[in-house]
Coordinates of C-alpha atoms in Angstrom, one line a residue:
Chain A
M254 CA 29.6 -0.5 -43.4
Q255 CA 27.8 -2.8 -41.4
R256 CA 29.5 -1.2 -38.3
S257 CA 28.0 2.1 -39.0
L258 CA 24.7 0.6 -39.7
K259 CA 24.8 -0.8 -36.1
I260 CA 25.5 2.6 -34.4
S261 CA 22.6 4.2 -36.2
D262 CA 20.5 1.2 -35.1
G263 CA 21.6 2.1 -31.4
K264 CA 20.7 5.5 -32.0
L265 CA 17.3 4.9 -33.3
F266 CA 16.8 3.0 -30.2
D267 CA 17.7 5.8 -28.0
V268 CA 15.3 8.2 -29.9
I269 CA 12.7 5.6 -29.4
I270 CA 13.5 5.4 -25.6
T271 CA 13.7 8.9 -25.2
L272 CA 10.3 9.5 -26.9
I273 CA 8.5 6.8 -24.6
S274 CA 9.8 8.2 -21.5
A275 CA 8.7 11.7 -22.2
V276 CA 5.3 10.4 -23.0
I277 CA 5.3 8.5 -19.7
I278 CA 6.5 11.9 -17.8
I279 CA 3.7 13.8 -19.3
I280 CA 1.0 11.2 -18.6
V281 CA 2.2 11.0 -15.1
L282 CA 2.5 14.7 -14.4
Y283 CA -0.2 16.3 -16.5
P284 CA -3.2 15.5 -13.9
L285 CA -0.9 16.6 -11.1
I286 CA -0.5 20.1 -12.7
I287 CA -3.9 20.3 -13.8
V288 CA -4.9 19.8 -10.1
V289 CA -2.5 22.7 -8.9
S290 CA -3.3 24.9 -11.7
A291 CA -7.3 24.4 -11.5
S292 CA -7.0 25.2 -7.4
F293 CA -5.5 28.5 -8.3
S294 CA -7.9 29.3 -11.3
D295 CA -11.2 31.1 -11.5
P296 CA -13.5 28.0 -11.5
A297 CA -16.2 29.3 -14.2
R298 CA -13.2 29.5 -16.4
V299 CA -12.0 25.9 -15.5
M300 CA -15.5 24.5 -16.2
N301 CA -15.3 26.1 -19.7
G302 CA -12.0 24.2 -20.6
E303 CA -10.1 27.7 -20.9
M304 CA -7.5 26.0 -18.5
W305 CA -5.2 23.3 -20.1
L306 CA -2.1 23.8 -18.2
W307 CA -1.4 26.9 -16.3
P308 CA -3.9 29.0 -14.0
V309 CA -6.3 31.1 -15.7
G310 CA -7.9 34.1 -13.8
F311 CA -5.7 33.6 -10.6
T312 CA -7.6 33.5 -7.5
L313 CA -6.9 32.5 -3.8
D314 CA -10.6 32.1 -3.1
A315 CA -10.4 28.5 -2.9
Y316 CA -7.6 28.5 -0.5
T317 CA -9.3 31.0 1.8
E318 CA -12.3 29.0 2.1
I319 CA -10.2 26.0 3.0
F320 CA -8.7 27.9 5.7
K321 CA -11.8 29.2 7.3
N322 CA -13.1 25.4 7.7
S323 CA -12.4 24.4 11.3
D324 CA -13.0 20.7 10.1
I325 CA -9.7 20.7 8.0
W326 CA -7.8 22.3 10.6
I327 CA -9.1 19.7 13.1
G328 CA -8.3 16.9 10.5
Y329 CA -4.9 18.3 10.0
R330 CA -4.0 18.4 13.8
N331 CA -5.5 14.9 14.2
T332 CA -3.4 13.5 11.1
I333 CA -0.2 15.3 12.5
F334 CA -0.7 13.7 16.1
Y335 CA -1.5 10.0 14.6
T336 CA 1.6 10.4 12.3
V337 CA 4.0 11.3 15.0
F338 CA 2.6 9.4 18.0
G339 CA 2.1 6.0 15.6
T340 CA 5.3 6.3 14.0
V341 CA 7.0 6.4 17.5
I342 CA 5.1 3.5 18.5
N343 CA 5.9 1.5 15.3
I344 CA 9.5 2.1 15.3
G345 CA 9.7 1.1 18.9
L346 CA 8.2 -2.1 18.6
T347 CA 9.6 -3.0 15.3
T348 CA 13.0 -2.3 16.6
L349 CA 11.9 -4.5 19.8
A350 CA 11.1 -7.3 17.6
A351 CA 13.8 -7.2 14.9
Y352 CA 16.8 -7.1 17.0
P353 CA 16.1 -10.1 19.1
L354 CA 15.4 -11.9 16.2
S355 CA 18.4 -10.7 14.1
R356 CA 20.6 -12.3 16.9
R357 CA 21.7 -15.9 15.3
D358 CA 22.3 -17.1 19.1
L359 CA 18.9 -16.7 20.3
P360 CA 17.2 -20.0 21.0
G361 CA 13.7 -20.1 19.6
R362 CA 14.2 -17.4 17.0
N363 CA 12.9 -19.8 14.1
V364 CA 9.6 -20.6 16.1
F365 CA 9.1 -16.8 16.5
M366 CA 10.0 -16.2 13.0
F367 CA 7.6 -18.7 11.7
L368 CA 4.7 -17.3 14.0
I369 CA 5.4 -14.0 12.5
T370 CA 5.9 -14.4 9.1
F371 CA 2.7 -16.5 8.9
T372 CA 0.6 -13.6 9.5
M373 CA 1.8 -12.1 6.4
F374 CA 0.0 -15.0 4.4
F375 CA -3.2 -15.7 6.5
H376 CA -4.9 -13.4 8.8
G377 CA -8.2 -13.3 10.5
G378 CA -9.7 -10.9 8.7
L379 CA -11.9 -7.7 8.9
I380 CA -14.7 -8.6 11.2
P381 CA -12.8 -10.6 13.8
T382 CA -10.0 -7.9 14.0
Y383 CA -12.6 -5.2 14.4
L384 CA -14.1 -7.5 17.2
V385 CA -10.8 -7.5 18.8
V386 CA -10.4 -3.9 18.8
Q387 CA -13.8 -3.4 19.9
G388 CA -13.4 -5.9 22.8
L389 CA -10.3 -3.8 24.0
G390 CA -12.6 -0.6 24.4
M391 CA -10.4 1.2 21.5
V392 CA -13.2 2.0 19.4
D393 CA -13.6 5.8 19.2
T394 CA -10.4 6.4 20.9
I395 CA -7.0 7.6 19.5
W396 CA -5.6 4.0 20.4
A397 CA -7.7 2.4 17.6
M398 CA -5.4 4.6 15.2
V399 CA -1.9 3.5 16.3
I400 CA -2.2 0.3 18.1
P401 CA -4.0 -2.2 15.6
N402 CA -1.2 -1.4 13.0
A403 CA 1.7 -1.3 15.5
I404 CA 3.9 -3.5 13.7
A405 CA 4.1 -4.1 9.8
T406 CA 5.4 -7.5 9.4
Y407 CA 7.1 -6.5 5.9
N408 CA 9.0 -3.6 7.8
L409 CA 9.9 -5.8 10.4
I410 CA 11.5 -8.4 8.2
V411 CA 13.3 -5.5 6.3
M412 CA 14.9 -4.1 9.4
R413 CA 15.8 -7.7 10.7
T414 CA 17.5 -8.4 7.5
Y415 CA 19.3 -5.2 7.9
F416 CA 20.7 -5.8 11.2
Q417 CA 21.9 -9.4 10.1
T418 CA 23.5 -8.4 7.1
S419 CA 24.9 -4.7 7.8
I420 CA 26.2 -5.1 11.2
P421 CA 29.2 -7.4 11.5
W422 CA 28.2 -10.3 14.0
E423 CA 31.9 -10.0 15.1
L424 CA 31.4 -6.7 16.5
Q425 CA 28.3 -7.8 18.6
E426 CA 30.3 -11.0 19.8
A427 CA 33.2 -8.5 20.8
A428 CA 31.0 -6.4 22.9
M429 CA 29.5 -9.1 24.5
I430 CA 32.8 -10.8 25.6
D431 CA 33.5 -7.3 26.9
G432 CA 30.4 -7.8 29.3
C433 CA 28.2 -5.3 27.5
S434 CA 24.4 -6.3 28.2
N435 CA 22.2 -6.7 25.4
I436 CA 20.1 -3.5 26.1
K437 CA 23.4 -1.6 26.1
L438 CA 24.6 -3.5 23.0
L439 CA 21.1 -2.3 21.1
F440 CA 21.3 1.1 22.1
K441 CA 25.4 1.6 22.1
I442 CA 26.2 0.0 19.0
I443 CA 23.3 -1.5 17.0
L444 CA 21.1 1.7 16.7
P445 CA 23.9 4.2 16.0
L446 CA 24.8 2.1 13.1
S447 CA 21.4 1.5 11.8
K448 CA 20.5 5.1 11.0
P449 CA 19.9 4.5 7.3
I450 CA 17.4 1.7 8.0
I451 CA 15.6 3.7 10.7
A452 CA 15.2 6.6 8.6
V453 CA 13.6 4.3 5.9
M454 CA 11.3 2.9 8.6
I455 CA 10.4 6.1 9.8
L456 CA 9.4 7.3 6.4
F457 CA 7.5 4.2 5.5
Y458 CA 5.3 4.3 8.7
A459 CA 5.1 8.1 8.5
V460 CA 3.8 8.2 5.0
G461 CA 1.3 5.2 5.9
H462 CA -0.2 7.2 8.6
W463 CA -0.4 10.3 6.8
N464 CA -2.2 8.5 4.0
A465 CA -4.4 6.1 5.8
F466 CA -8.2 6.4 6.0
F467 CA -9.5 2.6 6.6
N468 CA -8.7 2.4 10.2
A469 CA -10.3 5.8 11.1
L470 CA -13.3 4.7 8.8
I471 CA -14.2 1.7 10.8
Y472 CA -12.9 2.5 14.2
L473 CA -14.0 6.2 14.8
R474 CA -17.3 7.7 15.1
E475 CA -16.4 11.1 17.0
E476 CA -15.9 13.4 14.3
G477 CA -13.5 15.6 16.6
L478 CA -11.1 12.4 16.1
Y479 CA -11.2 12.1 12.4
P480 CA -7.9 12.2 10.4
L481 CA -7.5 14.5 7.3
Q482 CA -8.3 11.7 5.0
L483 CA -11.5 11.1 6.6
I484 CA -12.6 14.7 6.5
L485 CA -11.3 14.5 2.6
R486 CA -13.5 11.9 1.8
E487 CA -16.4 13.5 3.3
I488 CA -15.8 16.6 1.3
L489 CA -14.5 15.0 -2.0
L490 CA -16.5 12.1 -2.2
V491 CA -19.4 12.0 0.2
N492 CA -20.2 15.9 -0.8
Q493 CA -20.7 17.0 2.3
L494 CA -19.3 20.5 2.7
S495 CA -20.1 20.8 6.2
G496 CA -19.0 23.6 8.3
T497 CA -17.8 25.7 5.3
E498 CA -18.6 29.3 5.6
A499 CA -18.9 30.1 2.0
S500 CA -21.7 32.5 2.7
G501 CA -22.6 35.9 2.2
Q502 CA -20.5 37.0 -0.6
F503 CA -21.1 34.2 -2.9
G504 CA -24.4 33.5 -4.7
M505 CA -25.8 30.0 -5.2
D506 CA -24.1 29.2 -8.7
E507 CA -20.9 30.8 -7.3
K508 CA -21.0 28.4 -4.3
L509 CA -21.2 25.3 -6.6
L510 CA -18.3 26.7 -8.8
L511 CA -16.2 27.1 -5.6
G512 CA -17.2 23.7 -4.4
Q513 CA -15.5 22.6 -7.3
S514 CA -12.2 24.6 -7.0
I515 CA -12.3 24.1 -2.9
K516 CA -12.0 20.3 -4.0
Y517 CA -8.9 20.9 -6.3
A518 CA -7.3 23.1 -3.4
L519 CA -8.1 20.5 -0.8
V520 CA -6.2 17.5 -2.9
V521 CA -3.2 20.1 -3.1
V522 CA -3.4 21.0 0.7
A523 CA -3.6 17.3 1.7
S524 CA -0.9 16.0 -0.5
I525 CA 1.6 19.0 -0.1
P526 CA 3.4 17.9 3.1
V527 CA 4.2 14.5 1.5
L528 CA 5.1 16.0 -1.7
I529 CA 7.5 18.6 -0.3
V530 CA 9.3 16.0 1.9
Y531 CA 9.5 13.7 -0.9
P532 CA 12.6 14.9 -3.0
F533 CA 14.6 15.0 0.3
V534 CA 13.7 11.3 1.4
Q535 CA 13.2 9.8 -2.2
K536 CA 16.6 8.3 -2.0
H537 CA 16.0 6.7 1.4
F538 CA 12.6 5.1 0.2
V539 CA 14.5 3.6 -2.8
K540 CA 17.1 2.0 -0.6
G541 CA 14.3 0.9 1.8
V542 CA 12.8 -1.1 -1.2
M543 CA 16.1 -2.4 -2.3
I544 CA 17.2 -3.7 1.3
G545 CA 13.7 -5.4 1.6
S546 CA 14.3 -6.9 -1.9
I547 CA 17.4 -8.9 -0.4
K548 CA 16.2 -11.8 1.3
G549 CA 18.2 -12.3 4.6
Chain B
M136 CA 26.4 -29.4 34.9
T137 CA 23.9 -31.6 32.6
E138 CA 23.0 -30.8 29.1
R139 CA 19.8 -29.5 30.0
Q140 CA 21.0 -27.2 32.7
K141 CA 23.5 -25.8 30.0
A142 CA 20.8 -25.2 27.7
W143 CA 18.6 -23.4 30.3
K144 CA 21.6 -21.4 31.4
Y145 CA 22.5 -20.5 27.8
I146 CA 18.7 -19.2 27.2
F147 CA 18.8 -17.4 30.8
A148 CA 21.9 -15.4 29.7
R149 CA 19.8 -14.0 27.0
Y150 CA 16.8 -13.1 29.2
D151 CA 16.8 -9.4 28.2
L152 CA 16.3 -10.4 24.7
Y153 CA 13.2 -12.2 25.5
L154 CA 12.2 -9.3 27.5
M155 CA 12.6 -7.1 24.4
L156 CA 10.5 -9.7 22.4
L157 CA 7.6 -9.5 25.1
L158 CA 5.8 -6.4 23.8
P159 CA 5.9 -7.3 20.2
L160 CA 4.8 -10.9 20.6
A161 CA 2.1 -9.9 22.9
W162 CA 1.2 -7.5 20.1
Y163 CA 1.1 -10.5 17.6
A164 CA -0.8 -12.5 19.8
V165 CA -3.5 -10.0 20.5
F166 CA -4.0 -8.4 17.1
Q167 CA -2.8 -11.3 14.5
Y168 CA -3.7 -14.3 16.4
G169 CA -6.4 -13.0 18.5
P170 CA -8.5 -12.2 15.2
M171 CA -7.5 -16.0 14.0
Y172 CA -9.1 -17.3 17.0
G173 CA -12.0 -15.1 16.6
L174 CA -12.8 -16.7 13.3
Q175 CA -14.7 -19.2 14.8
I176 CA -17.7 -16.7 15.0
A177 CA -18.0 -17.7 11.5
F178 CA -19.2 -21.2 12.5
R179 CA -21.3 -19.5 15.2
D180 CA -24.5 -17.2 15.5
F181 CA -22.3 -14.5 17.4
N182 CA -23.9 -12.5 20.1
P183 CA -21.6 -9.9 21.5
A184 CA -23.4 -10.6 25.0
F185 CA -22.1 -14.1 25.2
G186 CA -18.7 -13.7 23.6
F187 CA -16.7 -15.9 21.1
L188 CA -17.3 -19.2 23.0
G189 CA -20.7 -18.7 24.3
S190 CA -22.3 -17.8 21.1
E191 CA -24.3 -21.0 19.5
W192 CA -22.4 -23.4 17.0
V193 CA -24.3 -23.3 13.8
G194 CA -21.7 -25.1 11.7
F195 CA -21.5 -24.2 8.2
E196 CA -25.0 -22.3 8.2
N197 CA -23.4 -19.2 7.3
F198 CA -21.4 -20.2 4.4
E199 CA -24.2 -22.1 2.9
R200 CA -26.2 -18.8 3.3
F201 CA -23.7 -16.7 1.4
F202 CA -23.2 -19.4 -1.4
S203 CA -27.0 -19.7 -2.0
S204 CA -27.6 -15.8 -1.8
Y205 CA -28.3 -13.7 -5.2
Y206 CA -25.1 -11.6 -5.0
F207 CA -22.8 -14.6 -4.7
G208 CA -22.3 -14.8 -8.2
R209 CA -21.6 -11.0 -8.7
L210 CA -19.3 -10.9 -5.9
L211 CA -17.2 -13.7 -7.0
W212 CA -17.1 -12.7 -10.7
N213 CA -16.2 -9.0 -9.7
T214 CA -13.4 -10.2 -7.3
F215 CA -12.3 -12.5 -9.9
L216 CA -12.3 -10.3 -12.8
I217 CA -10.5 -7.3 -11.3
S218 CA -7.8 -9.6 -10.1
V219 CA -7.2 -11.3 -13.4
L220 CA -7.3 -8.0 -15.4
S221 CA -4.9 -6.6 -13.1
L222 CA -2.6 -9.5 -13.1
L223 CA -2.9 -9.2 -16.9
I224 CA -2.5 -5.5 -17.3
A225 CA -1.2 -3.8 -14.4
F226 CA 1.5 -6.6 -13.4
P227 CA 3.8 -6.5 -16.4
I228 CA 3.9 -2.6 -16.8
P229 CA 6.4 -2.0 -13.9
I230 CA 8.5 -4.7 -15.6
V231 CA 8.7 -3.0 -19.0
L232 CA 8.9 0.4 -17.0
A233 CA 12.2 -0.9 -15.7
L234 CA 13.5 -2.4 -18.5
L235 CA 13.0 0.9 -20.4
I236 CA 14.7 3.0 -17.1
N237 CA 17.5 0.6 -17.6
E238 CA 18.1 1.2 -21.4
I239 CA 18.2 4.9 -20.7
R240 CA 21.5 6.5 -21.1
N241 CA 21.0 10.0 -20.5
T242 CA 21.2 10.4 -16.6
T243 CA 19.2 13.5 -16.2
L244 CA 16.3 11.9 -18.2
K245 CA 16.7 8.7 -16.1
K246 CA 16.4 10.6 -13.0
T247 CA 13.6 12.4 -14.0
L248 CA 11.5 9.4 -15.3
Q249 CA 12.3 7.6 -11.9
N250 CA 11.4 10.5 -9.9
V251 CA 8.4 11.4 -11.6
T252 CA 6.9 7.8 -11.8
Y253 CA 7.5 7.4 -8.1
M254 CA 5.9 10.4 -7.1
P255 CA 2.1 9.5 -7.4
H256 CA 2.8 6.4 -5.0
F257 CA 3.0 8.9 -1.9
I258 CA -0.5 10.3 -2.6
S259 CA -3.2 8.9 -0.8
V260 CA -6.1 6.8 -2.2
V261 CA -8.8 9.2 -0.9
V262 CA -6.8 11.9 -2.8
I263 CA -6.4 9.6 -6.1
V264 CA -10.1 8.7 -6.0
G265 CA -11.0 12.6 -5.5
M266 CA -9.0 13.3 -8.5
L267 CA -10.8 10.7 -10.6
D268 CA -14.1 12.2 -9.3
L269 CA -12.9 15.8 -10.3
F270 CA -11.5 14.8 -13.8
L271 CA -14.2 12.7 -14.9
N272 CA -16.9 14.9 -13.6
P273 CA -19.5 15.4 -16.3
D274 CA -19.8 19.3 -15.7
G275 CA -16.4 20.6 -16.4
G276 CA -13.9 17.8 -15.3
F277 CA -11.1 18.0 -18.1
I278 CA -11.4 14.7 -19.4
N279 CA -15.4 15.4 -20.6
I280 CA -13.9 18.7 -21.6
I281 CA -11.5 17.2 -24.2
L282 CA -14.2 14.6 -25.3
G283 CA -16.4 17.7 -25.8
S284 CA -14.2 19.4 -28.0
F285 CA -14.6 16.4 -30.1
G286 CA -18.1 16.9 -30.0
I287 CA -18.8 13.8 -27.6
E288 CA -21.5 14.4 -25.0
P289 CA -20.3 14.5 -21.4
I290 CA -20.0 11.0 -19.8
P291 CA -20.5 10.4 -16.3
F292 CA -18.0 7.9 -15.6
M293 CA -17.9 7.4 -12.0
E294 CA -21.5 6.1 -12.2
K295 CA -21.3 4.0 -15.0
P296 CA -20.7 0.3 -14.0
E297 CA -19.1 -0.5 -17.5
W298 CA -16.3 1.9 -16.8
F299 CA -15.6 1.1 -13.1
K300 CA -13.0 -1.4 -13.8
T301 CA -11.0 0.5 -16.7
L302 CA -10.9 3.5 -14.3
F303 CA -10.0 1.3 -11.4
I304 CA -6.9 -0.5 -13.0
S305 CA -5.7 2.5 -14.9
S306 CA -5.6 4.7 -12.1
N307 CA -3.9 2.1 -10.2
I308 CA -1.4 1.7 -13.0
W309 CA -0.8 5.5 -12.9
Q310 CA -0.3 5.6 -9.1
S311 CA 1.8 2.6 -8.8
M312 CA 3.7 1.5 -11.9
G313 CA 6.9 3.7 -11.0
W314 CA 7.1 2.4 -7.4
Q315 CA 6.8 -1.3 -8.3
S316 CA 9.6 -0.9 -11.0
I317 CA 12.1 -0.1 -8.1
I318 CA 12.4 -3.7 -7.3
Y319 CA 13.0 -4.6 -11.0
V320 CA 15.6 -1.6 -11.3
A321 CA 17.6 -2.9 -8.5
S322 CA 17.6 -6.4 -9.6
L323 CA 18.5 -5.2 -13.4
A324 CA 21.5 -3.2 -11.8
G325 CA 22.7 -6.6 -10.4
I326 CA 23.0 -8.4 -13.7
D327 CA 26.7 -9.2 -14.6
P328 CA 27.6 -6.3 -17.0
Q329 CA 29.8 -9.2 -18.8
L330 CA 26.7 -11.0 -19.8
Y331 CA 25.7 -7.8 -22.0
E332 CA 29.3 -7.7 -23.4
A333 CA 29.1 -11.4 -24.6
A334 CA 25.5 -11.0 -26.2
K335 CA 27.1 -7.8 -27.8
M336 CA 30.1 -9.6 -29.1
D337 CA 27.9 -12.3 -30.6
G338 CA 25.9 -9.5 -32.5
A339 CA 22.7 -9.3 -30.2
S340 CA 21.1 -6.0 -31.2
R341 CA 19.8 -4.2 -28.0
L342 CA 16.3 -5.6 -28.2
Q343 CA 17.6 -9.0 -28.2
R344 CA 19.8 -8.1 -25.4
I345 CA 16.6 -7.2 -23.3
I346 CA 15.0 -10.4 -24.3
H347 CA 17.9 -12.5 -23.9
V348 CA 19.7 -11.1 -20.9
S349 CA 17.6 -8.5 -18.9
L350 CA 14.6 -10.5 -18.8
P351 CA 16.0 -13.9 -17.9
G352 CA 18.2 -11.8 -15.2
I353 CA 15.2 -10.6 -13.2
F354 CA 12.9 -13.7 -13.9
P355 CA 13.5 -14.8 -10.3
V356 CA 12.2 -11.5 -8.9
I357 CA 9.1 -11.4 -11.3
I358 CA 8.2 -14.8 -10.1
I359 CA 8.6 -13.8 -6.4
M360 CA 6.5 -10.6 -7.0
L361 CA 4.0 -12.6 -9.1
I362 CA 3.4 -15.3 -6.0
L363 CA 3.0 -12.3 -3.7
D364 CA 0.5 -10.7 -5.9
I365 CA -1.5 -14.1 -6.4
G366 CA -1.3 -14.2 -2.6
Q367 CA -3.5 -11.4 -2.4
F368 CA -5.6 -12.3 -5.4
M369 CA -8.9 -11.7 -3.7
N370 CA -8.2 -8.6 -1.9
V371 CA -8.0 -6.5 -5.0
G372 CA -7.1 -3.0 -3.5
F373 CA -10.8 -2.9 -1.8
E374 CA -10.1 0.4 0.0
K375 CA -9.9 2.0 -3.1
I376 CA -13.0 0.2 -4.7
L377 CA -14.8 1.1 -1.4
L378 CA -13.9 4.9 -2.2
M379 CA -14.9 4.7 -5.7
Q380 CA -18.0 2.5 -5.1
N381 CA -21.5 4.4 -5.2
N382 CA -25.1 3.0 -5.9
L383 CA -24.9 3.2 -9.5
N384 CA -21.7 1.4 -10.1
L385 CA -22.3 -1.3 -7.6
E386 CA -23.2 -3.9 -9.9
S387 CA -19.6 -3.7 -11.4
S388 CA -17.8 -2.6 -8.3
D389 CA -19.0 -4.6 -5.4
V390 CA -16.4 -7.2 -4.5
I391 CA -16.3 -9.5 -1.4
Q392 CA -14.3 -7.3 0.7
T393 CA -16.4 -4.3 0.3
F394 CA -19.3 -6.6 0.8
V395 CA -18.1 -7.8 4.2
Y396 CA -17.4 -4.1 5.2
R397 CA -20.9 -3.0 4.4
N398 CA -22.5 -6.0 6.0
G399 CA -20.1 -6.5 8.8
I400 CA -19.1 -3.2 9.9
L401 CA -22.0 -0.9 9.1
N402 CA -24.8 -3.5 9.5
G403 CA -23.2 -5.4 12.2
D404 CA -23.8 -8.9 11.0
Y405 CA -20.8 -10.1 12.3
S406 CA -20.9 -14.0 11.7
Y407 CA -22.1 -14.0 8.5
S408 CA -19.6 -11.4 7.4
A409 CA -16.6 -13.0 9.3
A410 CA -17.6 -16.5 7.3
I411 CA -17.6 -14.6 4.0
G412 CA -14.3 -12.8 4.9
L413 CA -12.9 -16.4 6.0
F414 CA -13.8 -17.7 2.3
N415 CA -11.9 -14.9 0.8
S416 CA -8.9 -15.5 3.0
L417 CA -9.1 -19.2 2.3
I418 CA -8.9 -18.8 -1.4
N419 CA -6.1 -16.5 -1.2
F420 CA -4.1 -18.8 1.0
F421 CA -4.7 -21.9 -0.8
L422 CA -3.6 -19.8 -4.0
L423 CA -0.6 -18.8 -2.4
I424 CA 0.5 -22.3 -1.6
L425 CA -0.5 -23.5 -5.0
I426 CA 1.5 -21.2 -6.9
N427 CA 4.4 -21.2 -4.8
R428 CA 4.7 -25.1 -5.0
Y429 CA 4.2 -24.4 -8.7
A430 CA 6.9 -21.9 -8.9
R431 CA 9.4 -24.2 -7.1
K432 CA 8.9 -27.0 -9.5
K433 CA 8.7 -24.9 -12.5
A434 CA 10.9 -21.9 -12.0
E435 CA 12.8 -23.1 -8.9
T436 CA 12.2 -19.9 -7.4
S437 CA 9.6 -19.9 -4.3
L438 CA 8.9 -17.7 -1.1
W439 CA 9.7 -20.7 1.0

């Protein structure tokens, strides 16, 4: 009797859990679906509240307007450039720091580690950093987008931890006894064994570059250098639909309406590259967070 | 060969490791320690023409000006309130979510819940704030349409100071609860299954097992995350606040960091803004040290 009661208690628990999960999934997904649907819908019908899930009055007007806008193309191009170039620099510098610091036979590594870790807890702040970057003549150049954030200390520590815990020290020692130089050791042995962590680092850094807007906001004045996020900010939040040729065929009211649906479409266009890649890389991201959570 | 010579030989044999470190360390020197050196302008009347050292030393003048200014109270209050509310509301949610994920037996549901809740983390803040703006728009935003169907007049949420903190914190939860739960899910997976078995034998219900086995099992991780959060107490995700800010909600949305941005970068008042930034960083730093010390004593877990 008591036993059957316990089983049913567990079942009720499962039902409640399933219900809560379903509610959370809906809360997270619904806004995303709304954005996509609204971007393909007739804006007038969206504003009337006719659309509640799937597109109503299917149209591609918003997307055709976006593709006519040269600012958005420039933003896209710049973002791709900053993402690729920036990530290459990130990975290069992070590896160059993480590997020597992972070597337990390196004299002075604790001092270096302290100096590096300290910057996670205290830093000069916005204004002095800006003045340093300005003093180096990087303001309004592409360098401001890639150099001031060249190393993320957290990622550096994750990578070092991986080198220390996942690559057997005996292997390195054996190679060194065979007369392998440190540089050769890094390129021939360590890096080939570190593909998972490098993949994770590429993903972390690349998403960071893709979504970053703040560096661009403070360091860039020249609009031709603006990344996509800054263009988005102007159109979505500062409401400057500059350069849009929403002319001729549309009247004033239609233009206002179209403006709304262009915003929906922009949200989609800006997020799609990351969301397309997401399912493929999701596992690696999780792995990265977990490696990071194990202290070395 | 003397001991000293031996030591040098040992170091020299690894010269290429130091060579590798050269560039990263140079970066740290310039972009991390350079700004720390530059912080002295907080005590000077900085003039770009004279540089950091050439500008006149004014002591605590910039700090006094800030503490006596009329927006000091407002900035401190907003910063403090947003932080405390985030800690009270947004911090526990990923923990609860992780406990929930851990209890799901159906693998498909588990995977779906995880993948869906991680997703918003990858959307940029600009897009998130853009979405808020669209949804909450008094003309045809979907929240106002829903409210309208209950006969409620459209509310211009983004322009109402009284709504700012609610919107900021709830959208933060929406965006990051899944991602932040990963670390708790990982540490839950590391709990010894025998503990659950033993609790079950003793007649503990599933809820009791969560409270007496799962929660204590991830307690050290919770403490570490709490310390890290408190170490950033005064920074309160200001990049997002900056995007959500407008002249109408300023009284509720202006925090120390957004003020530093406006006053320093936009108005070029470098020394004064650097002083305010330093004040902010120091509070963070001391809070971190305090909470770390406290955690080491009371919970025997700490960052260092």
